[in-house]
Amino acid sequence: MNNRYLEASLPTEDRVADLLSLMTLEEKLGQMMQLAALEEEHESFIERYHLGSFLHAVGEDVTRLQRINAQRSRLKIPLIFGIDAIHGHCLEDETTVFPVQLAMACTWNTGLLTEMGRITANEARASHLHWTFSPVLCIGRDPRWGRTSETFGEDPLLIAELADALVHGYQTAEYPLAACAKHYAAYGETSGGRDSSDAHISERQMRNVFLPPFERVAKSGCKTFMAGYQALNGIPCSANTWLMNTILRDEWQYQGVVVTDWNNCGQMVTLQRAATDIKEAVALCLEASNDVFMSTPEFFECALALVQEGRVSEERIDQSVRRILTLKFELGLFEELSAPDRRALLADTRRWDKALGASQQSLTLVKNNGALPLTEKLKKILLAGDNADNVLNQLGDWSFIPGMAAYTDKETHRADTVTLKAALASYCEQEGIQLSYLGVEECGPYCERDPSEALTEAASEADVVLFCAGDALKQNGEFHDRADLELPGNQSAVFEHLQKTGTPVISILVMSKPHCINDVMENSAAVLIAFNPGAKGGEAIKQCLFGEINPCGRLPISFPRHVGQLPVYYNQAPGWHAPISPHFDGSPSYIDMPETPLLAFGEGISYGQVQYSEVAVDSDILAPGQPVVVSIGLKNSSDWAAVEIVQLYCRLCIPGVTTPVKRLIKFRRVTIAIGGAEHVEFTLNQSDFLIWDKPLDKQVYFGEIELMVGKSSKDEDLQRISIKSV
C-alpha cells in the first residue's frame, strides 16, 4: 500500500482523495461517529466502530486512546478529540477559567475575545485536544432559558462580532483549535424558555435575527457547525433540510464539518417523536447533510444497512468523510506535530493576568448613589451571601466535567479561584478593616431560613453591607430552566431585612443571567452585575468596590421587571395597541406595568462621567460610492480614566414590513484619559443597510434612515439624526 495520504507535502485535497479511495464503507462510517470517553466501554469503540472521534476525554485518557487507535486502526487515521471549552479550557484542573460568554459580552471587547480564544486553544492542544464546541451563537432573549449564560446576549450584531473574534482566536493560535458555531439555529428561542423544545420562527425572523451571526462565522472560516437540539418550525434541526442544505450548504456554500448535538438523531425517536425508529432518524439526518453523529452509537449499523439497501448512496457518505478528513489534515493530525508543554504553559502567570482583565472588564455597574468606590474610613464591613464564597456559583456552567459530580466538586479550580470573600479578607486584614461574613447558613440560593438575629446585629453594627446574591450552578445550564426569575432561596427576604436596618447596602449580583431585581435596584446604594465572572472574579469585584479599577461593562441583555413582561429585548417591532387606549396615558405598557425593561441593553455606568457632544453627519444623503460619516465628540471631565461604549442604532421603514424600533449597526469601545477628549466616527455605506423586503428578496435599502447615537439602547440615552439612502 503506497499511502500517499501520509505525504505532508501533497495538497490536502489529494491526500483526502487518496485516503478515501482506500477506506471500506465501515471505516468511512466510523469517521462519522463521535462517542463519549465517559462511557464505561469507550476503549472498545475504536475497533467496534472504526471510531473517528471522542468527546470529553481528558488527561492521560487522550494520549492513551490515540495510542490504542494508532495500534488498531488499519489506515492509521488519527482520532479527533472534542471538548466543551466554552469560556476557557475549563474541564481540566489548573486551566484558565474566564468569565462565561454572557459576562465576556459585557466587555464589548473583540480583542479580548480573541485573546481568550488563543489561550484556550493553546491549553486545549497541550492536552492533545483538537476541537472545541464553541462559540455559542444562540440569542438570549428569554432569561427563563437555563443556557442564557452561554450566550453573548440578545443582539445579533454584538453576537456576530464577539463570536467571530473568538473563532479567530481559536483558529489562529500558536496551536490552533477547531471552532464550532452552535447551536444552529434559533435554539434559544423555544417556547417558554424550555430547553430544546419547539421553536416557531418565520423565515423573515430567521434571516433578520437568528441566521446573520452564523452566516458571519461561516463565511469567515469557522471550521465546524453544530446542529441545535430543538425542532425549528416543527422539524428537528438535524433533519431540517431548509436550514442545513438550502441555507448552510447552498446559499452560504459552507464546506466545513457539521456535527449533531448530543444524540440529536436518537432523540428524534425518543423525545421528539419525529421518526418511527432510529434507522429512519439516521436517514433523515443524512439527508440534511450532517457529517458527525455525536453520541448515537446506533448510527453505525443503521447507516450500514441504509447504504446496503440502496436508500443512501455511498457517495453521500463520501461527502461527509471528505469534510471530516479535510479537517483532520488541516489540523495536522496526521503529522507528528509538537504540542505545547502543559506544565510550562500552566506555569505562565500571564494567562491569569488576561483572565483577571476579562473579569474586570465584565463587571457592570448599573446603580451608584455615591456609595462606590468604598472609602478608607470604613471600620466594619458585613459580607452576606453564599455566592461571595461559592466556587461553583462563581465559575458557572461548563467549568467542570458535565454530570452530577459537577455539583459536588470540591477540588477542581480551587487552587486558582479567588472568591469575593477571600479577596476581601486579604484586603481588610491589610487595611485594618473588620470583616464579618454570613454565608450559606444565613443567605443563599438554597437557603430557606428566615433572616436571623445574627444577620440583624451584624448589619446594624457595620458601616456598609455587601449583599452578594445570585443563582446556583444547579439552577441554570442545560436542563435547568426556571419559571420564576426572582432571586432564589431566601435572598429577597434577606435583602429586605438588610435594607431596613438603615445601613447602606451595596448589592453584588454573581449570577448566570438576568433576574427580576426591582427591590434590589430601588433600595441598594449601588448595584454591580457580575455574571459568573471567572476564577479571578472575586479579586476583580474587590478592586472595583475599592476603586482600584473603574467599572466599564455594558449590559448585552435586558433585565425584566417581572417574568410576565417577557420578552423585553430592545429591538422589538412596533404595533402594540396599548397606546391608543382612552383609559391610560398613551404610552405602550401593560395596564399594571411599564413596557420598558428594568435594565436595558447597552446600559452601564462608571465612576466618572463622559459627556457627549451633538451628533453630526457629513452628508444627509447616502448613495452608491458616497458613504456618510457619523461623528460625535466625547469628553471626560471626571477624575477617572474611562471606557465608553459608543453605540449606533438605526430605524428603517420597509414598505409592507414591520421593522424594529431600533437596531444596533455599529459600536466603538473608546478609552478616554482623565480630562481627555475623543472624536468618534462611524462610516456608513449602503452595504450596512441590506434588508429583506416584503417578498423576502435581499437588497439595498432606499429611503429614510433614522440614526441614534449614545451610551445605551434607552431612548433617553440616544441622540437622533436622519439621512436618506438613494
XYZ file of C-alpha atoms in Angstrom:
726
model
C 0.000 0.000 0.000
C 1.522 3.315 -1.127
C -0.230 5.509 1.438
C 0.314 8.768 -0.436
C -2.050 10.422 2.030
C 0.756 10.305 4.602
C 2.940 12.594 2.474
C 2.635 16.010 4.110
C 3.924 17.804 1.002
C 0.871 16.849 -1.050
C -2.148 19.177 -1.291
C -4.847 18.377 1.260
C -7.366 17.623 -1.480
C -5.062 14.958 -2.959
C -4.368 13.402 0.435
C -8.090 13.211 1.196
C -8.872 11.623 -2.184
C -6.134 9.021 -1.763
C -7.187 8.060 1.752
C -10.864 7.929 0.849
C -10.136 5.552 -2.017
C -8.531 3.101 0.415
C -11.320 3.074 3.002
C -14.006 0.452 3.441
C -17.601 1.536 3.964
C -17.326 0.551 7.628
C -14.225 2.693 8.077
C -15.987 5.623 6.466
C -18.983 5.301 8.767
C -16.677 5.150 11.775
C -15.265 8.545 10.836
C -18.801 9.912 11.062
C -19.169 8.925 14.715
C -18.205 10.707 17.901
C -18.740 8.936 21.210
C -18.095 9.954 24.813
C -14.929 8.856 26.561
C -17.011 8.917 29.750
C -18.738 5.696 28.702
C -17.578 2.585 30.573
C -16.558 0.622 27.459
C -15.233 3.561 25.461
C -11.911 1.905 24.600
C -13.707 -0.850 22.680
C -15.384 1.728 20.405
C -12.143 2.139 18.449
C -12.338 -1.327 16.910
C -16.075 -1.916 17.165
C -16.970 1.177 15.144
C -13.631 2.140 13.495
C -14.267 5.270 15.539
C -13.202 8.667 14.243
C -13.763 10.881 17.278
C -14.150 11.051 21.044
C -15.557 13.848 23.178
C -14.943 14.673 26.834
C -11.695 12.727 27.089
C -9.272 14.477 29.440
C -5.872 13.894 30.945
C -3.963 10.745 30.129
C -7.069 9.178 28.555
C -6.467 11.274 25.433
C -2.941 10.076 24.683
C -3.835 6.528 25.717
C -6.776 6.362 23.320
C -4.778 7.915 20.494
C -2.032 5.339 21.070
C -4.525 2.460 21.034
C -6.072 3.825 17.858
C -2.652 4.002 16.165
C -2.094 0.351 17.029
C -5.508 -0.904 15.931
C -6.530 1.363 13.038
C -5.741 -0.279 9.685
C -5.118 3.041 7.934
C -3.732 4.891 10.950
C -6.406 7.603 10.741
C -5.959 9.652 13.920
C -8.801 10.320 16.289
C -10.061 13.872 16.675
C -10.871 14.808 20.262
C -13.616 17.329 21.038
C -14.233 19.212 24.273
C -16.648 21.842 25.572
C -14.063 24.566 26.139
C -16.713 27.272 26.398
C -15.053 30.006 28.487
C -11.567 28.605 28.669
C -10.389 25.010 28.671
C -12.241 24.615 31.953
C -12.980 20.902 32.151
C -9.463 20.157 33.411
C -7.999 21.444 36.663
C -5.351 24.212 36.711
C -6.522 25.628 33.383
C -7.586 29.235 32.813
C -11.243 29.834 33.659
C -12.507 33.021 32.024
C -15.887 34.634 32.724
C -18.815 32.953 30.957
C -19.848 34.145 27.492
C -22.579 36.445 28.841
C -20.011 38.126 31.090
C -17.499 38.394 28.249
C -20.220 40.077 26.188
C -20.403 42.814 28.855
C -16.903 43.876 27.767
C -17.927 44.618 24.146
C -14.220 43.948 23.509
C -13.470 41.850 20.418
C -9.721 41.878 21.066
C -10.265 40.356 24.489
C -12.338 37.546 22.955
C -9.522 36.782 20.528
C -7.027 36.616 23.408
C -9.337 34.258 25.309
C -9.577 32.058 22.226
C -5.822 31.839 21.812
C -5.165 30.995 25.459
C -7.927 28.382 25.393
C -6.602 26.850 22.172
C -3.052 26.509 23.439
C -4.188 24.956 26.721
C -6.518 22.503 24.977
C -3.848 21.496 22.480
C -1.428 20.999 25.391
C -3.894 18.313 26.486
C -3.841 16.867 22.935
C -7.383 18.042 22.180
C -8.281 19.459 18.775
C -11.832 20.733 18.647
C -13.906 22.961 20.915
C -17.695 23.107 20.810
C -17.626 26.890 20.990
C -18.648 29.665 20.425
C -22.351 29.702 21.233
C -24.194 31.968 18.790
C -27.647 31.458 20.279
C -29.557 34.639 21.086
C -30.545 35.125 24.724
C -33.966 36.763 24.625
C -35.754 34.740 27.331
C -33.800 34.511 30.613
C -36.036 31.692 31.796
C -33.889 29.539 29.497
C -31.237 27.758 31.538
C -28.469 28.268 28.998
C -28.641 32.071 28.867
C -25.162 32.378 30.405
C -23.674 30.569 27.402
C -24.861 33.289 25.006
C -23.406 36.675 24.085
C -26.774 38.251 24.886
C -29.723 39.466 22.853
C -28.305 41.359 19.863
C -27.308 39.693 16.548
C -24.609 42.223 15.659
C -22.869 42.074 19.038
C -23.044 38.277 18.944
C -21.575 38.161 15.439
C -18.695 40.493 16.314
C -17.732 38.694 19.525
C -18.192 35.190 18.124
C -16.117 35.958 15.053
C -13.340 37.333 17.265
C -13.414 34.202 19.433
C -13.316 31.901 16.394
C -10.336 33.874 15.108
C -8.572 33.391 18.446
C -9.140 29.637 18.486
C -8.098 29.062 14.895
C -5.078 31.404 14.693
C -3.474 30.439 17.998
C 0.084 29.149 18.019
C -1.513 25.718 18.390
C -4.880 26.109 16.605
C -8.121 24.624 17.848
C -11.059 23.982 15.515
C -14.013 26.178 16.483
C -17.646 25.087 16.328
C -20.528 27.524 15.818
C -23.508 26.322 17.804
C -26.392 25.697 18.182
C -27.532 26.121 14.603
C -30.048 27.757 14.748
C -32.543 29.619 16.994
C -32.008 27.139 19.837
C -32.607 29.822 22.469
C -35.975 30.866 21.049
C -38.011 27.863 22.152
C -41.440 28.336 23.715
C -41.411 29.429 27.345
C -37.628 29.257 27.632
C -37.914 25.449 27.645
C -34.580 23.978 26.648
C -34.700 22.048 23.363
C -38.438 22.269 22.798
C -40.016 23.567 19.577
C -39.138 26.984 18.165
C -41.642 28.582 15.797
C -39.984 31.388 13.863
C -40.816 32.853 10.479
C -38.287 32.822 7.677
C -38.152 36.613 7.889
C -37.177 36.470 11.556
C -34.650 33.730 10.865
C -32.973 35.793 8.167
C -33.091 39.080 10.065
C -32.207 37.905 13.564
C -31.039 34.339 14.050
C -29.032 33.460 10.936
C -26.752 36.523 10.499
C -24.271 35.606 13.294
C -23.923 32.094 11.854
C -23.502 33.441 8.324
C -20.756 35.755 9.575
C -18.628 32.963 11.056
C -19.427 30.509 8.248
C -18.031 32.933 5.692
C -15.025 33.881 7.811
C -13.835 30.293 8.105
C -15.267 28.660 11.248
C -14.260 25.063 10.697
C -17.322 23.322 12.155
C -21.007 23.861 12.974
C -23.241 22.075 15.473
C -26.930 21.495 14.807
C -29.335 22.594 17.530
C -31.262 20.137 19.669
C -34.639 21.695 19.096
C -37.175 21.490 16.310
C -37.430 24.564 14.096
C -40.998 25.120 12.875
C -41.800 21.503 13.656
C -38.718 19.942 12.024
C -35.737 18.926 14.218
C -32.678 20.969 13.262
C -30.596 17.905 12.431
C -33.265 16.825 9.925
C -34.135 20.305 8.684
C -33.079 20.391 5.026
C -34.001 24.078 4.640
C -31.670 25.008 7.493
C -28.882 22.537 6.767
C -28.909 22.275 2.979
C -30.697 25.283 1.459
C -29.143 27.882 3.752
C -25.875 26.436 5.070
C -24.612 24.346 2.157
C -26.240 26.028 -0.854
C -26.646 29.738 -0.032
C -23.556 30.118 2.149
C -21.507 27.449 0.316
C -20.284 26.109 3.655
C -17.792 23.266 3.263
C -16.957 22.651 6.919
C -17.975 19.781 9.182
C -21.434 19.698 10.782
C -21.834 17.694 13.983
C -25.132 16.861 15.642
C -25.513 17.818 19.262
C -25.600 15.001 21.828
C -27.746 12.220 20.344
C -29.874 14.594 18.264
C -30.551 11.686 15.984
C -31.737 9.321 18.721
C -33.856 11.994 20.374
C -35.851 12.342 17.176
C -37.269 8.944 18.182
C -37.253 9.047 21.983
C -38.219 12.667 22.696
C -39.489 14.451 19.603
C -41.374 11.534 18.004
C -40.213 12.812 14.605
C -39.127 9.363 13.399
C -40.702 5.958 13.850
C -37.355 4.292 14.607
C -33.651 5.076 14.785
C -32.988 3.873 11.250
C -35.461 6.390 9.859
C -33.917 9.107 12.031
C -30.449 8.327 10.651
C -31.789 8.533 7.088
C -33.389 11.922 7.792
C -30.199 13.293 9.353
C -28.088 12.061 6.435
C -30.468 13.769 4.034
C -29.830 17.011 5.934
C -26.039 16.805 5.389
C -24.902 16.121 8.956
C -21.339 14.800 8.976
C -20.571 13.645 12.531
C -23.172 11.898 14.702
C -22.469 12.665 18.339
C -23.364 10.035 20.948
C -25.591 7.959 18.665
C -23.861 4.546 18.549
C -26.814 3.069 16.618
C -25.747 5.205 13.651
C -23.142 2.643 12.578
C -25.444 -0.342 11.955
C -28.301 1.828 10.688
C -26.185 3.721 8.153
C -24.549 0.482 7.003
C -27.963 -1.054 6.377
C -29.235 2.087 4.616
C -26.327 2.012 2.162
C -26.630 -1.735 1.597
C -30.354 -1.341 0.922
C -29.696 1.464 -1.575
C -31.634 4.062 0.436
C -28.464 6.118 0.999
C -25.680 6.257 -1.586
C -22.064 5.682 -0.674
C -21.312 8.983 -2.430
C -23.424 10.709 0.242
C -21.238 9.050 2.890
C -18.125 10.124 0.978
C -19.270 13.767 1.082
C -19.169 13.759 4.878
C -15.966 11.751 5.146
C -14.188 14.166 2.787
C -15.112 17.048 5.052
C -14.015 15.159 8.183
C -10.685 14.057 6.705
C -10.056 17.573 5.405
C -10.496 18.889 8.938
C -8.080 16.303 10.320
C -5.454 17.094 7.694
C -5.866 20.850 8.197
C -5.325 20.447 11.939
C -2.152 18.481 11.253
C -3.353 15.332 12.982
C -1.579 13.033 10.522
C 1.796 14.645 11.237
C 3.944 14.304 14.317
C 3.198 17.820 15.491
C 4.647 19.100 18.730
C 2.136 20.166 21.353
C 2.801 22.907 23.880
C 4.345 21.709 27.118
C 1.417 21.636 29.504
C 3.483 22.190 32.631
C 5.301 25.190 31.168
C 2.076 26.624 29.766
C 0.262 26.427 33.095
C 3.275 27.908 34.886
C 2.960 31.086 32.800
C 1.111 33.527 35.072
C 0.414 35.947 32.204
C -2.682 33.886 31.376
C -4.140 34.806 34.765
C -3.450 38.476 34.063
C -5.641 38.105 30.964
C -8.299 36.282 32.956
C -8.300 38.979 35.649
C -8.527 41.659 32.966
C -11.527 39.899 31.461
C -13.205 39.724 34.875
C -12.527 43.417 35.461
C -13.950 44.473 32.104
C -17.036 42.286 32.514
C -18.222 43.973 35.718
C -21.205 46.200 35.014
C -22.232 48.918 37.442
C -25.901 49.745 36.978
C -26.581 51.959 40.027
C -24.446 54.135 42.261
C -25.691 56.905 44.538
C -22.142 57.743 45.581
C -21.598 54.723 47.821
C -18.885 53.405 45.495
C -15.990 53.336 45.492
C -15.727 52.490 49.177
C -13.653 54.895 51.253
C -10.757 54.165 53.585
C -12.808 55.428 56.554
C -14.658 52.112 56.847
C -14.132 50.196 60.073
C -16.632 47.345 59.749
C -17.997 45.537 56.690
C -20.640 42.822 56.637
C -20.406 40.487 53.659
C -23.618 38.458 53.293
C -24.465 35.697 50.843
C -23.283 32.240 49.830
C -22.265 33.467 46.363
C -19.464 35.503 47.934
C -17.601 32.267 48.661
C -19.098 29.607 46.383
C -16.673 28.478 43.670
C -19.301 26.562 41.697
C -21.638 29.540 41.528
C -18.846 31.981 40.733
C -17.391 29.969 37.839
C -20.711 28.890 36.353
C -21.656 26.259 33.816
C -19.090 24.316 31.740
C -16.385 24.883 34.352
C -16.451 21.220 35.372
C -16.828 17.847 33.640
C -20.576 17.504 32.872
C -22.612 15.239 35.101
C -23.927 15.064 38.633
C -20.392 15.166 40.070
C -20.057 18.764 38.854
C -22.477 19.973 41.530
C -20.458 18.463 44.379
C -16.947 19.037 43.001
C -14.758 20.343 45.820
C -11.343 20.164 44.149
C -11.327 21.389 40.549
C -10.121 25.002 40.164
C -9.975 25.520 43.938
C -6.277 26.437 43.957
C -6.707 29.149 41.307
C -10.087 30.664 42.153
C -10.309 33.818 44.242
C -13.769 34.355 45.698
C -15.017 37.741 46.881
C -14.739 36.610 50.495
C -11.111 35.591 50.024
C -10.217 38.818 48.212
C -11.924 40.977 50.841
C -10.410 39.049 53.753
C -6.911 39.694 52.457
C -7.610 43.371 51.743
C -9.390 44.075 55.026
C -6.637 42.444 57.069
C -4.097 44.623 55.304
C -6.151 47.814 55.793
C -7.262 47.111 59.350
C -10.962 46.789 58.450
C -13.119 44.333 60.400
C -14.853 41.930 58.007
C -17.773 39.756 59.085
C -19.134 37.056 56.786
C -22.525 35.334 56.936
C -22.777 32.805 54.143
C -24.536 29.600 53.167
C -26.215 29.072 56.552
C -27.759 32.549 56.532
C -28.307 33.590 52.925
C -28.058 31.929 49.536
C -29.804 30.411 46.518
C -30.675 27.279 48.505
C -31.066 28.765 51.986
C -34.676 28.866 53.183
C -34.284 30.147 56.753
C -35.774 33.441 57.874
C -33.354 36.336 58.423
C -31.692 35.764 61.790
C -30.785 37.947 64.755
C -27.120 37.423 63.879
C -27.772 39.000 60.497
C -29.594 41.963 62.052
C -26.891 42.525 64.631
C -24.033 42.290 62.138
C -25.747 44.650 59.671
C -26.600 47.202 62.356
C -23.008 47.322 63.573
C -21.433 47.563 60.106
C -20.561 50.711 58.178
C -21.709 49.029 54.969
C -23.319 45.752 53.943
C -22.073 43.938 50.847
C -25.018 41.782 49.755
C -23.717 39.101 47.372
C -26.657 37.314 45.747
C -27.461 35.330 42.614
C -28.290 31.831 41.488
C -26.560 28.471 41.926
C -24.894 26.219 39.364
C -27.698 23.675 39.532
C -30.303 26.406 38.944
C -29.047 27.189 35.450
C -27.459 25.478 32.476
C -28.672 22.685 30.233
C -31.911 21.056 31.506
C -32.354 23.758 34.188
C -34.908 26.303 33.010
C -36.721 28.489 35.542
C -40.226 29.920 35.520
C -39.557 32.267 38.449
C -36.817 34.861 37.929
C -36.866 36.276 41.446
C -33.687 35.730 43.450
C -33.906 32.086 44.620
C -33.799 30.862 48.202
C -34.171 33.425 50.962
C -32.122 36.123 49.244
C -35.013 38.534 48.594
C -36.173 38.251 52.208
C -32.626 38.791 53.465
C -32.199 41.871 51.276
C -35.459 43.370 52.519
C -34.315 42.725 56.067
C -30.858 44.225 55.493
C -32.047 47.441 53.904
C -34.459 48.055 56.762
C -31.543 48.206 59.231
C -30.572 51.588 57.776
C -27.020 50.507 56.959
C -26.149 51.217 53.312
C -26.421 48.054 51.207
C -24.263 47.527 48.147
C -25.556 44.634 46.043
C -23.171 42.444 44.056
C -25.056 40.016 41.830
C -22.975 36.947 40.968
C -25.368 35.101 38.699
C -25.819 33.358 35.387
C -28.454 35.572 33.780
C -30.897 38.453 34.356
C -33.226 38.180 37.321
C -36.145 40.304 38.463
C -34.372 42.572 40.942
C -36.738 45.529 41.324
C -36.339 45.816 45.107
C -32.567 45.452 44.877
C -32.368 48.212 42.280
C -34.659 50.543 44.210
C -33.202 50.103 47.674
C -29.492 49.428 47.165
C -26.957 52.215 47.441
C -25.161 50.650 44.472
C -25.664 47.584 42.263
C -22.888 45.701 40.460
C -23.709 42.949 37.952
C -21.123 40.150 37.817
C -22.343 37.376 35.516
C -20.279 34.283 36.506
C -17.034 36.295 36.475
C -14.401 33.545 36.253
C -11.645 32.314 38.526
C -10.350 35.800 39.332
C -13.818 37.305 39.646
C -13.610 37.822 43.409
C -10.403 39.837 43.084
C -11.894 41.937 40.255
C -15.014 42.711 42.316
C -12.903 43.728 45.318
C -10.821 46.023 43.092
C -13.980 47.600 41.728
C -15.508 48.129 45.168
C -12.430 49.940 46.473
C -11.776 51.995 43.353
C -8.675 50.172 42.143
C -10.411 49.897 38.770
C -13.177 51.880 37.112
C -16.089 49.610 36.042
C -16.641 49.666 32.287
C -19.056 46.818 31.442
C -22.243 47.390 29.464
C -25.189 45.005 29.526
C -25.547 42.744 26.466
C -29.020 41.709 27.605
C -32.086 43.396 29.128
C -33.469 42.714 32.617
C -37.252 42.302 33.012
C -39.141 43.901 35.866
C -41.358 40.818 36.068
C -41.365 37.480 34.269
C -44.792 38.338 32.852
C -43.183 41.185 30.890
C -41.100 38.853 28.739
C -39.865 39.402 26.125
C -38.130 42.707 26.869
C -35.279 42.676 24.337
C -34.694 46.148 22.944
C -35.119 45.557 19.191
C -38.791 44.629 19.026
C -41.185 45.645 16.289
C -43.852 48.299 16.972
C -47.606 47.790 16.761
C -48.837 47.306 20.339
C -52.364 48.737 20.716
C -51.893 49.812 24.332
C -51.102 53.473 23.473
C -54.483 54.016 21.817
C -56.485 53.072 24.901
C -58.659 56.021 26.025
C -58.251 54.963 29.649
C -54.497 55.422 30.077
C -51.730 57.909 29.280
C -50.954 56.976 25.684
C -47.741 55.100 26.408
C -47.173 51.490 25.349
C -47.460 49.465 28.536
C -49.343 46.767 30.363
C -52.192 48.078 32.496
C -50.176 47.075 35.572
C -46.554 47.529 34.495
C -44.407 49.626 32.142
C -43.266 48.279 28.807
C -39.645 49.202 29.477
C -37.186 46.743 31.000
C -35.750 47.307 34.445
C -32.278 47.457 32.868
C -31.762 47.949 29.154
C -29.412 46.519 26.560
C -26.210 48.572 26.443
C -26.722 50.086 29.891
C -23.914 50.583 32.412
C -22.179 53.387 34.306
C -18.716 54.115 35.660
C -17.255 56.194 38.496
C -16.688 59.117 36.177
C -18.931 60.747 33.636
C -18.371 61.178 29.919
C -20.169 63.991 28.107
C -21.334 63.555 24.515
C -21.282 66.431 22.036
C -24.038 66.886 19.483
C -24.066 64.165 16.833
C -23.311 65.237 13.263
C -23.171 63.744 9.774
C -21.051 64.987 6.899
C -23.946 64.454 4.481
C -27.608 63.625 4.778
C -27.529 61.590 1.550
C -26.195 58.029 1.391
C -25.555 56.996 -2.213
C -23.554 54.334 -4.065
C -19.867 55.052 -3.518
C -20.728 58.011 -1.275
C -20.517 56.939 2.383
C -21.842 59.039 5.237
C -19.646 59.706 8.258
C -21.437 59.967 11.606
C -19.349 61.768 14.221
C -19.649 62.601 17.868
C -17.276 64.028 20.478
C -16.631 62.594 23.933
C -15.176 64.483 26.883
C -14.080 63.030 30.201
C -14.240 65.739 32.831
C -14.003 63.313 35.763
C -11.046 62.191 37.856
C -11.196 58.684 36.398
C -9.819 57.314 33.151
C -12.909 55.907 31.476
C -14.013 53.414 28.879
C -17.112 54.364 26.896
C -19.072 52.070 24.579
C -20.489 54.359 21.889
C -23.479 52.671 20.283
C -25.008 53.458 16.890
C -28.557 52.304 16.160
C -30.851 52.783 13.192
C -34.538 52.573 12.335
C -35.824 51.903 8.822
C -39.189 51.861 7.090
C -39.504 48.951 4.652
C -42.705 49.057 2.572
C -45.105 46.351 3.713
C -42.825 45.109 6.517
C -42.677 45.921 10.233
C -39.166 46.766 11.394
C -37.618 47.035 14.873
C -37.894 50.306 16.774
C -34.101 50.344 16.727
C -31.285 48.042 15.652
C -27.602 48.154 16.626
C -25.480 48.619 13.499
C -22.085 49.630 14.896
C -20.323 50.244 18.195
C -16.970 51.573 19.311
C -15.101 50.895 22.551
C -13.197 54.069 23.436
C -10.715 54.735 26.256
C -10.614 58.369 27.420
C -7.911 59.716 29.710
C -8.661 61.898 32.717
C -9.644 65.293 31.350
C -9.288 63.941 27.836
C -11.467 64.029 24.764
C -12.027 61.670 21.851
C -13.660 62.098 18.463
C -15.586 59.022 17.323
C -16.563 58.417 13.723
C -18.708 55.739 12.110
C -18.524 55.360 8.337
C -21.777 54.134 6.822
C -22.122 52.570 3.392
C -25.229 51.315 1.645
C -23.957 47.793 2.335
C -24.641 48.485 6.029
C -28.342 48.635 5.173
C -29.085 45.387 3.360
C -32.653 44.306 4.034
C -35.097 41.511 3.285
C -38.009 43.171 1.515
C -41.644 42.070 1.527
C -41.119 39.184 -0.985
C -38.008 38.153 1.042
C -35.501 39.318 -1.542
C -32.252 40.698 -0.168
C -31.486 44.189 -1.424
C -30.033 47.568 -0.517
C -32.404 49.741 1.497
C -33.577 53.003 -0.063
C -35.412 55.608 1.965
C -35.262 57.500 5.250
C -32.833 56.223 7.905
C -33.180 57.425 11.464
C -29.809 57.165 13.228
C -29.485 57.067 17.010
C -26.165 57.507 18.828
C -25.499 57.220 22.536
C -24.482 55.198 25.546
C -27.285 52.610 25.675
C -30.390 51.466 23.824
C -32.636 53.579 26.106
C -34.386 56.401 24.257
C -33.237 58.980 26.807
C -29.591 57.986 26.205
C -29.742 58.496 22.427
C -29.387 61.450 20.068
C -31.204 61.259 16.749
C -30.327 62.403 13.258
C -31.675 61.372 9.851
C -30.121 60.590 6.489
C -31.567 59.232 3.258
C -30.360 56.302 1.178
C -30.853 56.973 -2.549
